[in-house]
Short mmCIF file of C-alpha atoms in Angstrom, two decimals:
data_model
loop_
_atom_site.label_atom_id
_atom_site.label_comp_id
_atom_site.label_asym_id
_atom_site.label_seq_id
_atom_site.Cartn_x
_atom_site.Cartn_y
_atom_site.Cartn_z
CA MET A 93 81.30 34.73 34.39
CA LYS A 94 79.46 37.99 33.42
CA THR A 95 76.67 35.93 35.56
CA LEU A 96 78.35 35.07 38.12
CA ILE A 97 79.63 38.60 39.14
CA LYS A 98 76.33 40.00 38.77
CA HIS A 99 75.04 37.23 41.48
CA ILE A 100 77.74 37.95 43.78
CA PHE A 101 77.25 41.55 43.63
CA ARG A 102 73.66 41.11 44.32
CA ASN A 103 74.55 38.70 47.60
CA ARG A 104 76.91 41.47 48.88
CA LEU A 105 74.56 44.44 47.83
CA LEU A 106 71.55 42.07 49.56
CA SER A 107 73.61 41.93 53.07
CA ALA A 108 74.41 45.50 52.84
CA ILE A 109 71.02 46.08 52.97
CA LEU A 110 70.56 44.09 55.62
CA LEU A 111 73.61 45.66 57.71
CA MET A 112 71.61 48.63 57.08
CA GLY A 113 68.27 47.66 58.40
CA VAL A 114 70.42 46.24 61.82
CA SER A 115 72.00 49.28 62.25
CA ASN A 116 68.69 51.36 61.80
CA GLY A 117 67.36 48.89 64.59
CA ALA A 118 69.98 49.93 67.06
CA LEU A 119 70.28 53.20 66.58
CA ALA A 120 67.20 53.26 68.70
CA THR A 121 67.88 55.43 71.04
CA CYS A 122 66.57 58.29 74.05
CA SER A 123 66.83 61.46 73.93
CA PHE A 124 66.45 64.96 75.87
CA MET A 125 63.06 66.74 74.08
CA ASP A 126 62.84 69.39 76.14
CA SER A 127 66.47 71.44 75.96
CA ARG A 128 65.95 73.36 79.22
CA PHE A 129 67.07 69.40 80.55
CA THR A 130 70.83 67.76 79.92
CA PRO A 131 72.32 64.54 81.25
CA ASN A 132 74.64 66.93 84.06
CA ASP A 133 71.87 67.98 85.57
CA ALA A 134 72.51 67.22 89.63
CA VAL A 135 70.95 68.34 92.84
CA GLN A 136 74.27 69.20 95.07
CA LEU A 137 72.79 68.45 98.97
CA ASN A 138 74.78 70.08 101.76
CA LEU A 139 74.32 68.76 105.39
CA GLY A 140 75.75 71.51 106.98
CA SER A 141 77.03 70.60 110.18
CA VAL A 142 74.48 67.27 112.14
CA ILE A 143 75.11 67.47 115.63
CA VAL A 144 74.86 63.89 116.53
CA GLN A 145 74.30 63.17 121.09
CA ARG A 146 76.69 60.61 122.13
CA ASP A 147 73.33 58.64 123.03
CA THR A 148 71.19 58.35 120.14
CA PRO A 149 69.24 55.04 120.00
CA VAL A 150 71.37 52.79 116.90
CA GLY A 151 68.55 53.19 114.08
CA THR A 152 67.79 56.53 115.16
CA VAL A 153 67.60 58.96 111.70
CA VAL A 154 69.91 61.88 112.29
CA TRP A 155 69.70 63.59 109.26
CA SER A 156 67.37 63.58 106.46
CA ALA A 157 66.01 65.59 102.93
CA THR A 158 63.90 64.56 100.36
CA ASN A 159 64.51 66.22 96.99
CA ASN A 160 61.98 66.23 94.25
CA THR A 161 63.63 68.02 91.63
CA LEU A 162 63.98 65.04 89.04
CA GLY A 163 60.50 63.76 89.86
CA GLY A 164 58.35 66.77 89.67
CA ARG A 165 58.76 67.23 85.94
CA ASN A 166 56.81 66.78 82.98
CA ASN A 167 57.51 64.49 79.94
CA PHE A 168 61.01 65.36 79.42
CA ILE A 169 62.92 62.55 77.06
CA GLU A 170 61.91 61.31 74.27
CA CYS A 171 62.54 58.03 73.15
CA ASN A 172 61.88 56.18 69.33
CA ALA A 173 61.37 52.43 70.44
CA THR A 174 59.70 50.78 73.78
CA GLY A 175 60.56 48.21 75.82
CA TYR A 176 63.47 50.51 77.81
CA ARG A 177 64.36 50.01 81.68
CA THR A 178 65.22 53.11 83.88
CA GLN A 179 67.08 52.55 87.08
CA TRP A 180 68.50 53.82 90.20
CA ALA A 181 72.42 53.45 90.28
CA ALA A 182 74.82 53.90 92.76
CA GLY A 183 77.28 56.54 92.75
CA SER A 184 81.19 56.42 93.55
CA GLY A 185 82.99 56.31 96.91
CA TYR A 186 80.10 55.39 98.93
CA ALA A 187 80.98 51.80 99.56
CA PRO A 188 77.12 49.36 100.40
CA VAL A 189 76.93 48.42 104.30
CA ALA A 190 75.08 45.78 105.38
CA TYR A 191 72.56 47.12 108.43
CA SER A 192 69.51 45.21 110.18
CA GLY A 193 69.04 43.33 106.76
CA GLN A 194 69.11 46.50 104.35
CA THR A 195 71.76 48.06 102.51
CA LEU A 196 73.12 51.45 103.39
CA TYR A 197 76.46 53.60 101.90
CA GLN A 198 79.47 54.71 104.46
CA SER A 199 78.98 58.50 104.96
CA GLY A 200 82.94 58.35 105.78
CA VAL A 201 82.41 58.89 109.44
CA PRO A 202 82.36 55.54 111.69
CA GLY A 203 79.12 54.47 112.84
CA LEU A 204 76.74 56.54 110.64
CA ALA A 205 75.57 55.39 106.53
CA PHE A 206 73.70 56.53 104.04
CA ARG A 207 70.24 55.53 103.60
CA ILE A 208 68.63 55.75 100.15
CA VAL A 209 64.22 55.79 99.61
CA THR A 210 63.61 55.63 95.70
CA PRO A 211 59.87 55.50 96.10
CA GLY A 212 58.58 56.12 92.58
CA ALA A 213 55.74 58.28 91.38
CA GLY A 214 52.48 57.16 90.38
CA THR A 215 52.96 53.84 88.34
CA THR A 216 56.35 53.59 89.58
CA SER A 217 55.20 54.10 93.09
CA GLY A 218 57.12 51.48 95.08
CA ARG A 219 58.75 49.19 92.52
CA TYR A 220 61.93 50.48 92.42
CA GLY A 221 61.79 48.45 96.30
CA THR A 222 64.71 48.93 98.96
CA GLY A 223 67.39 46.60 98.23
CA PRO A 224 70.75 47.42 97.35
CA LEU A 225 71.88 49.78 94.08
CA PRO A 226 71.02 49.64 91.75
CA ARG A 227 67.57 49.36 91.60
CA GLN A 228 65.67 48.79 88.09
CA ILE A 229 62.24 48.62 87.12
CA SER A 230 60.80 47.98 82.85
CA ASN A 231 57.57 49.63 81.43
CA VAL A 232 57.39 53.31 82.54
CA PRO A 233 56.50 55.46 80.11
CA CYS A 234 54.51 58.47 81.12
CA THR A 235 53.25 58.62 77.32
CA SER A 236 53.68 55.81 74.80
CA SER A 237 52.51 54.91 71.58
CA SER A 238 53.70 50.92 69.83
CA THR A 239 56.57 52.45 68.61
CA TRP A 240 58.19 55.73 71.11
CA TRP A 241 57.74 56.31 74.60
CA ARG A 242 58.03 59.60 76.41
CA LEU A 243 59.68 59.45 79.95
CA CYS A 244 58.69 62.25 82.60
CA GLY A 245 60.27 62.53 86.31
CA GLY A 246 57.23 60.37 87.79
CA THR A 247 59.17 57.63 86.41
CA TRP A 248 61.78 58.09 89.10
CA GLY A 249 59.79 60.31 91.60
CA SER A 250 61.94 61.62 93.96
CA TYR A 251 64.17 61.07 96.48
CA GLN A 252 65.45 61.10 100.07
CA LEU A 253 68.42 60.18 101.46
CA GLN A 254 68.63 59.55 105.82
CA LEU A 255 71.87 59.20 107.78
CA VAL A 256 71.54 56.76 109.90
CA LYS A 257 72.89 55.66 113.00
CA ILE A 258 74.20 52.09 112.67
CA ALA A 259 76.49 51.39 115.39
CA PRO A 260 76.39 52.44 119.74
CA THR A 261 79.91 54.78 119.12
CA THR A 262 79.87 56.89 116.18
CA GLY A 263 82.58 59.44 114.88
CA SER A 264 83.08 62.94 114.41
CA GLY A 265 84.68 64.46 111.42
CA PRO A 266 83.57 64.83 107.66
CA ILE A 267 81.26 63.46 105.21
CA THR A 268 82.14 61.82 101.61
CA THR A 269 81.42 64.06 98.92
CA GLY A 270 80.54 62.90 96.06
CA THR A 271 77.69 61.30 93.31
CA ILE A 272 75.95 59.04 94.97
CA THR A 273 73.05 58.15 93.62
CA ARG A 274 72.32 58.54 89.58
CA ALA A 275 68.89 58.03 88.08
CA LEU A 276 69.40 56.82 84.29
CA ILE A 277 67.79 54.80 80.91
CA VAL A 278 69.69 51.42 81.12
CA GLY A 279 72.41 51.11 78.23
CA GLU A 280 70.90 54.60 77.03
CA THR A 281 71.81 58.44 78.98
CA THR A 282 72.05 59.21 82.42
CA ILE A 283 69.56 60.90 83.21
CA PHE A 284 70.27 62.97 87.03
CA ASP A 285 72.45 62.79 89.43
CA TYR A 286 72.42 63.50 93.29
CA ALA A 287 75.43 64.49 95.15
CA ILE A 288 76.84 65.57 98.31
CA ALA A 289 78.07 68.76 98.19
CA SER A 290 79.19 69.37 101.66
CA GLY A 291 78.88 68.07 105.49
CA THR A 292 80.38 67.49 108.24
CA VAL A 293 79.71 65.32 111.98
CA GLN A 294 79.89 65.94 115.16
CA THR A 295 79.38 63.55 118.78
CA VAL A 296 78.27 65.37 121.21
CA ALA A 297 78.04 64.99 124.90
CA CYS A 298 79.32 65.44 128.42
CA SER A 299 82.22 63.88 131.17
CA VAL A 300 81.07 63.73 134.80
CA THR A 301 83.66 65.93 136.71
CA ASN A 302 82.71 65.20 140.27
CA PRO A 303 80.57 60.85 140.03
CA ASN A 304 80.63 60.11 143.43
CA ILE A 305 78.19 62.99 145.45
CA THR A 306 78.27 62.26 148.94
CA VAL A 307 75.89 65.05 151.04
CA ASN A 308 76.16 66.43 154.33
CA MET A 309 72.68 67.21 155.43
CA GLY A 310 73.17 67.70 158.90
CA THR A 311 71.20 67.08 161.67
CA ALA A 312 67.41 67.34 161.48
CA LYS A 313 65.42 67.04 165.21
CA ASN A 314 62.01 64.91 165.77
CA THR A 315 59.75 68.28 166.08
CA ASP A 316 60.90 69.28 163.00
CA PHE A 317 58.50 66.60 161.54
CA ARG A 318 54.76 67.83 161.98
CA GLY A 319 53.18 64.05 159.88
CA THR A 320 53.63 62.42 157.06
CA GLY A 321 54.67 64.40 153.96
CA SER A 322 55.85 66.90 156.09
CA THR A 323 60.20 68.20 155.18
CA SER A 324 63.22 69.11 157.64
CA GLY A 325 65.68 71.47 155.60
CA ASN A 326 66.65 71.51 152.19
CA THR A 327 70.73 70.91 151.42
CA ASP A 328 72.00 72.14 148.39
CA PHE A 329 74.75 69.96 145.90
CA ALA A 330 75.30 69.30 142.08
CA ILE A 331 76.20 67.26 139.23
CA ALA A 332 79.07 69.04 137.81
CA LEU A 333 79.80 68.41 133.91
CA ASN A 334 82.54 69.26 131.36
CA CYS A 335 79.97 69.31 127.83
CA ASP A 336 80.53 70.06 124.38
CA ALA A 337 78.19 72.37 122.50
CA SER A 338 74.95 71.41 121.39
CA THR A 339 74.68 68.50 123.89
CA ASN A 340 71.28 67.55 125.04
CA ILE A 341 71.66 66.93 128.19
CA ASN A 342 69.54 64.39 130.66
CA MET A 343 69.23 63.15 133.94
CA THR A 344 67.77 60.33 135.75
CA LEU A 345 67.88 59.03 139.27
CA THR A 346 67.55 55.56 140.40
CA ALA A 347 66.64 54.70 144.14
CA GLY A 348 69.89 52.76 145.80
CA SER A 349 69.58 49.48 146.81
CA ALA A 350 67.31 50.24 149.63
CA GLY A 351 64.66 51.17 147.66
CA ALA A 352 62.20 53.52 147.35
CA ALA A 353 59.44 55.20 149.82
CA ASP A 354 57.69 56.87 146.98
CA SER A 355 58.84 57.06 143.61
CA THR A 356 57.08 59.51 142.60
CA GLN A 357 57.97 61.95 145.03
CA GLY A 358 61.76 61.55 144.88
CA VAL A 359 61.82 59.59 148.57
CA LEU A 360 64.88 57.57 148.96
CA ASN A 361 64.23 54.80 152.08
CA LEU A 362 67.19 54.49 154.42
CA ASP A 363 70.25 52.21 153.85
CA ASN A 364 70.58 49.63 156.65
CA ALA A 365 66.85 49.38 157.35
CA GLY A 366 66.12 47.66 160.80
CA ALA A 367 69.35 48.39 162.33
CA ALA A 368 69.09 49.21 166.22
CA ASP A 369 70.97 52.92 164.96
CA ASN A 370 69.16 53.71 162.34
CA ALA A 371 66.39 56.57 162.35
CA THR A 372 62.84 55.29 161.62
CA GLY A 373 59.63 57.41 160.25
CA VAL A 374 61.78 59.26 157.69
CA GLY A 375 63.48 58.96 154.30
CA VAL A 376 65.95 61.46 152.14
CA GLN A 377 63.34 63.40 149.42
CA VAL A 378 65.49 64.52 146.05
CA LEU A 379 64.80 67.85 144.09
CA TYR A 380 65.47 69.39 141.14
CA ASN A 381 64.15 72.85 140.45
CA SER A 382 62.76 72.73 143.31
CA ARG A 383 60.38 69.93 142.71
CA PRO A 384 60.50 66.12 143.67
CA VAL A 385 62.61 63.97 141.07
CA SER A 386 60.21 61.50 139.57
CA LEU A 387 62.87 57.64 140.48
CA GLY A 388 63.41 56.37 137.26
CA THR A 389 62.39 58.89 134.69
CA ARG A 390 65.19 60.73 132.39
CA ILE A 391 64.40 64.38 133.26
CA ASN A 392 65.99 66.51 130.03
CA VAL A 393 67.55 69.10 131.02
CA ALA A 394 69.02 71.38 129.30
CA ARG A 395 70.86 71.64 125.51
CA THR A 396 74.41 73.41 125.92
CA THR A 397 74.57 76.47 124.33
CA ALA A 398 78.91 76.77 124.18
CA ASN A 399 81.81 73.98 124.76
CA GLY A 400 82.59 73.99 128.57
CA THR A 401 81.00 73.35 131.89
CA TYR A 402 77.97 72.75 133.75
CA SER A 403 75.89 72.55 136.48
CA ILE A 404 72.78 70.77 137.36
CA PRO A 405 71.49 72.21 140.71
CA LEU A 406 69.73 69.39 142.77
CA GLN A 407 68.11 69.62 146.83
CA ALA A 408 68.61 66.70 149.17
CA ARG A 409 66.06 67.26 153.10
CA TYR A 410 64.78 64.53 155.23
CA TYR A 411 60.97 62.91 154.36
CA GLN A 412 58.59 62.44 156.79
CA THR A 413 57.39 58.80 155.30
CA GLN A 414 55.02 57.13 158.84
CA SER A 415 53.24 58.98 161.51
CA THR A 416 56.09 58.84 163.94
CA VAL A 417 60.08 59.85 163.22
CA THR A 418 62.22 58.09 165.99
CA PRO A 419 66.29 59.46 165.96
CA GLY A 420 68.76 58.00 164.81
CA LYS A 421 71.32 57.79 161.60
CA ALA A 422 69.40 58.79 158.57
CA ASP A 423 72.10 57.53 155.30
CA ALA A 424 69.95 57.18 151.39
CA ASN A 425 72.25 56.37 148.59
CA ALA A 426 70.82 56.84 144.43
CA THR A 427 72.46 56.65 141.06
CA PHE A 428 72.34 59.26 138.99
CA THR A 429 72.75 58.36 135.29
CA MET A 430 73.58 60.96 132.55
CA THR A 431 72.25 60.21 128.86
CA TYR A 432 73.30 62.53 126.16
CA GLN A 433 69.88 62.63 122.89
#
């Protein structure tokens, strides 16, 4: 009986020793070896007021920031084993959204989303890829032995956050705040957070208050013209706008149905060419800032400084296109297109 009890006791003791061995293996951990750093470290990104021009092309990055606070660290994590995986993980409150084969993250403002760029550094360069979070890799030590790893900032690398226009129409308003991306060691500890502290978006544009403009150029005499390229009197007119502050105003003037006699000199052909009552040998030239408008070319007019009205001053005049001018009607038309980008 005593022998049996002793045998059972020895078996239990052996089991306890084996269990202790398993526990010690499971206790392999990574810890901060540099007291300057903790798992609560974070960078708070402030976007400020982001101005988005209404006609900015889809796909444009309207704001971006690159940060290397984490990536610039020397060895600061020690793991008492090997084989760990590191990761860039999504924070909370930023739902994924598909755009052009990519996964971006909602910003809280319609038509705009965040692209998260994690290029890695050194031996991790390019390894995290560009897919949806989490992005995870292995074999990442900066210094190592057969029994331990040390990790540095280059294990994760720098971080870039981009705000991208993903739809033709964008809204205005506050950007979602909170932790958007987290660097960590899988199954171990959070290393670093990137968070959005504040930011707003304003989509700006102008409205045209006189979309249909008739310019009365009066009467010119054929004796006013002295040869091809000569002109007769300027008549002022203007495009009137009501604009948001910080709007980039661009104008493109294109010839109407009759086309252009000289696009680079802003000369329009007369309407109803060949009609018995039409003038011949002349066209209508349009000027901006006293210079001919290049038809079909976008002109950057101005960036507004305040909410309110804005006027684009233009002139029109007759322009001799042939060696001989005959009297008659001299009407022409053009289309102006306003863009804000």
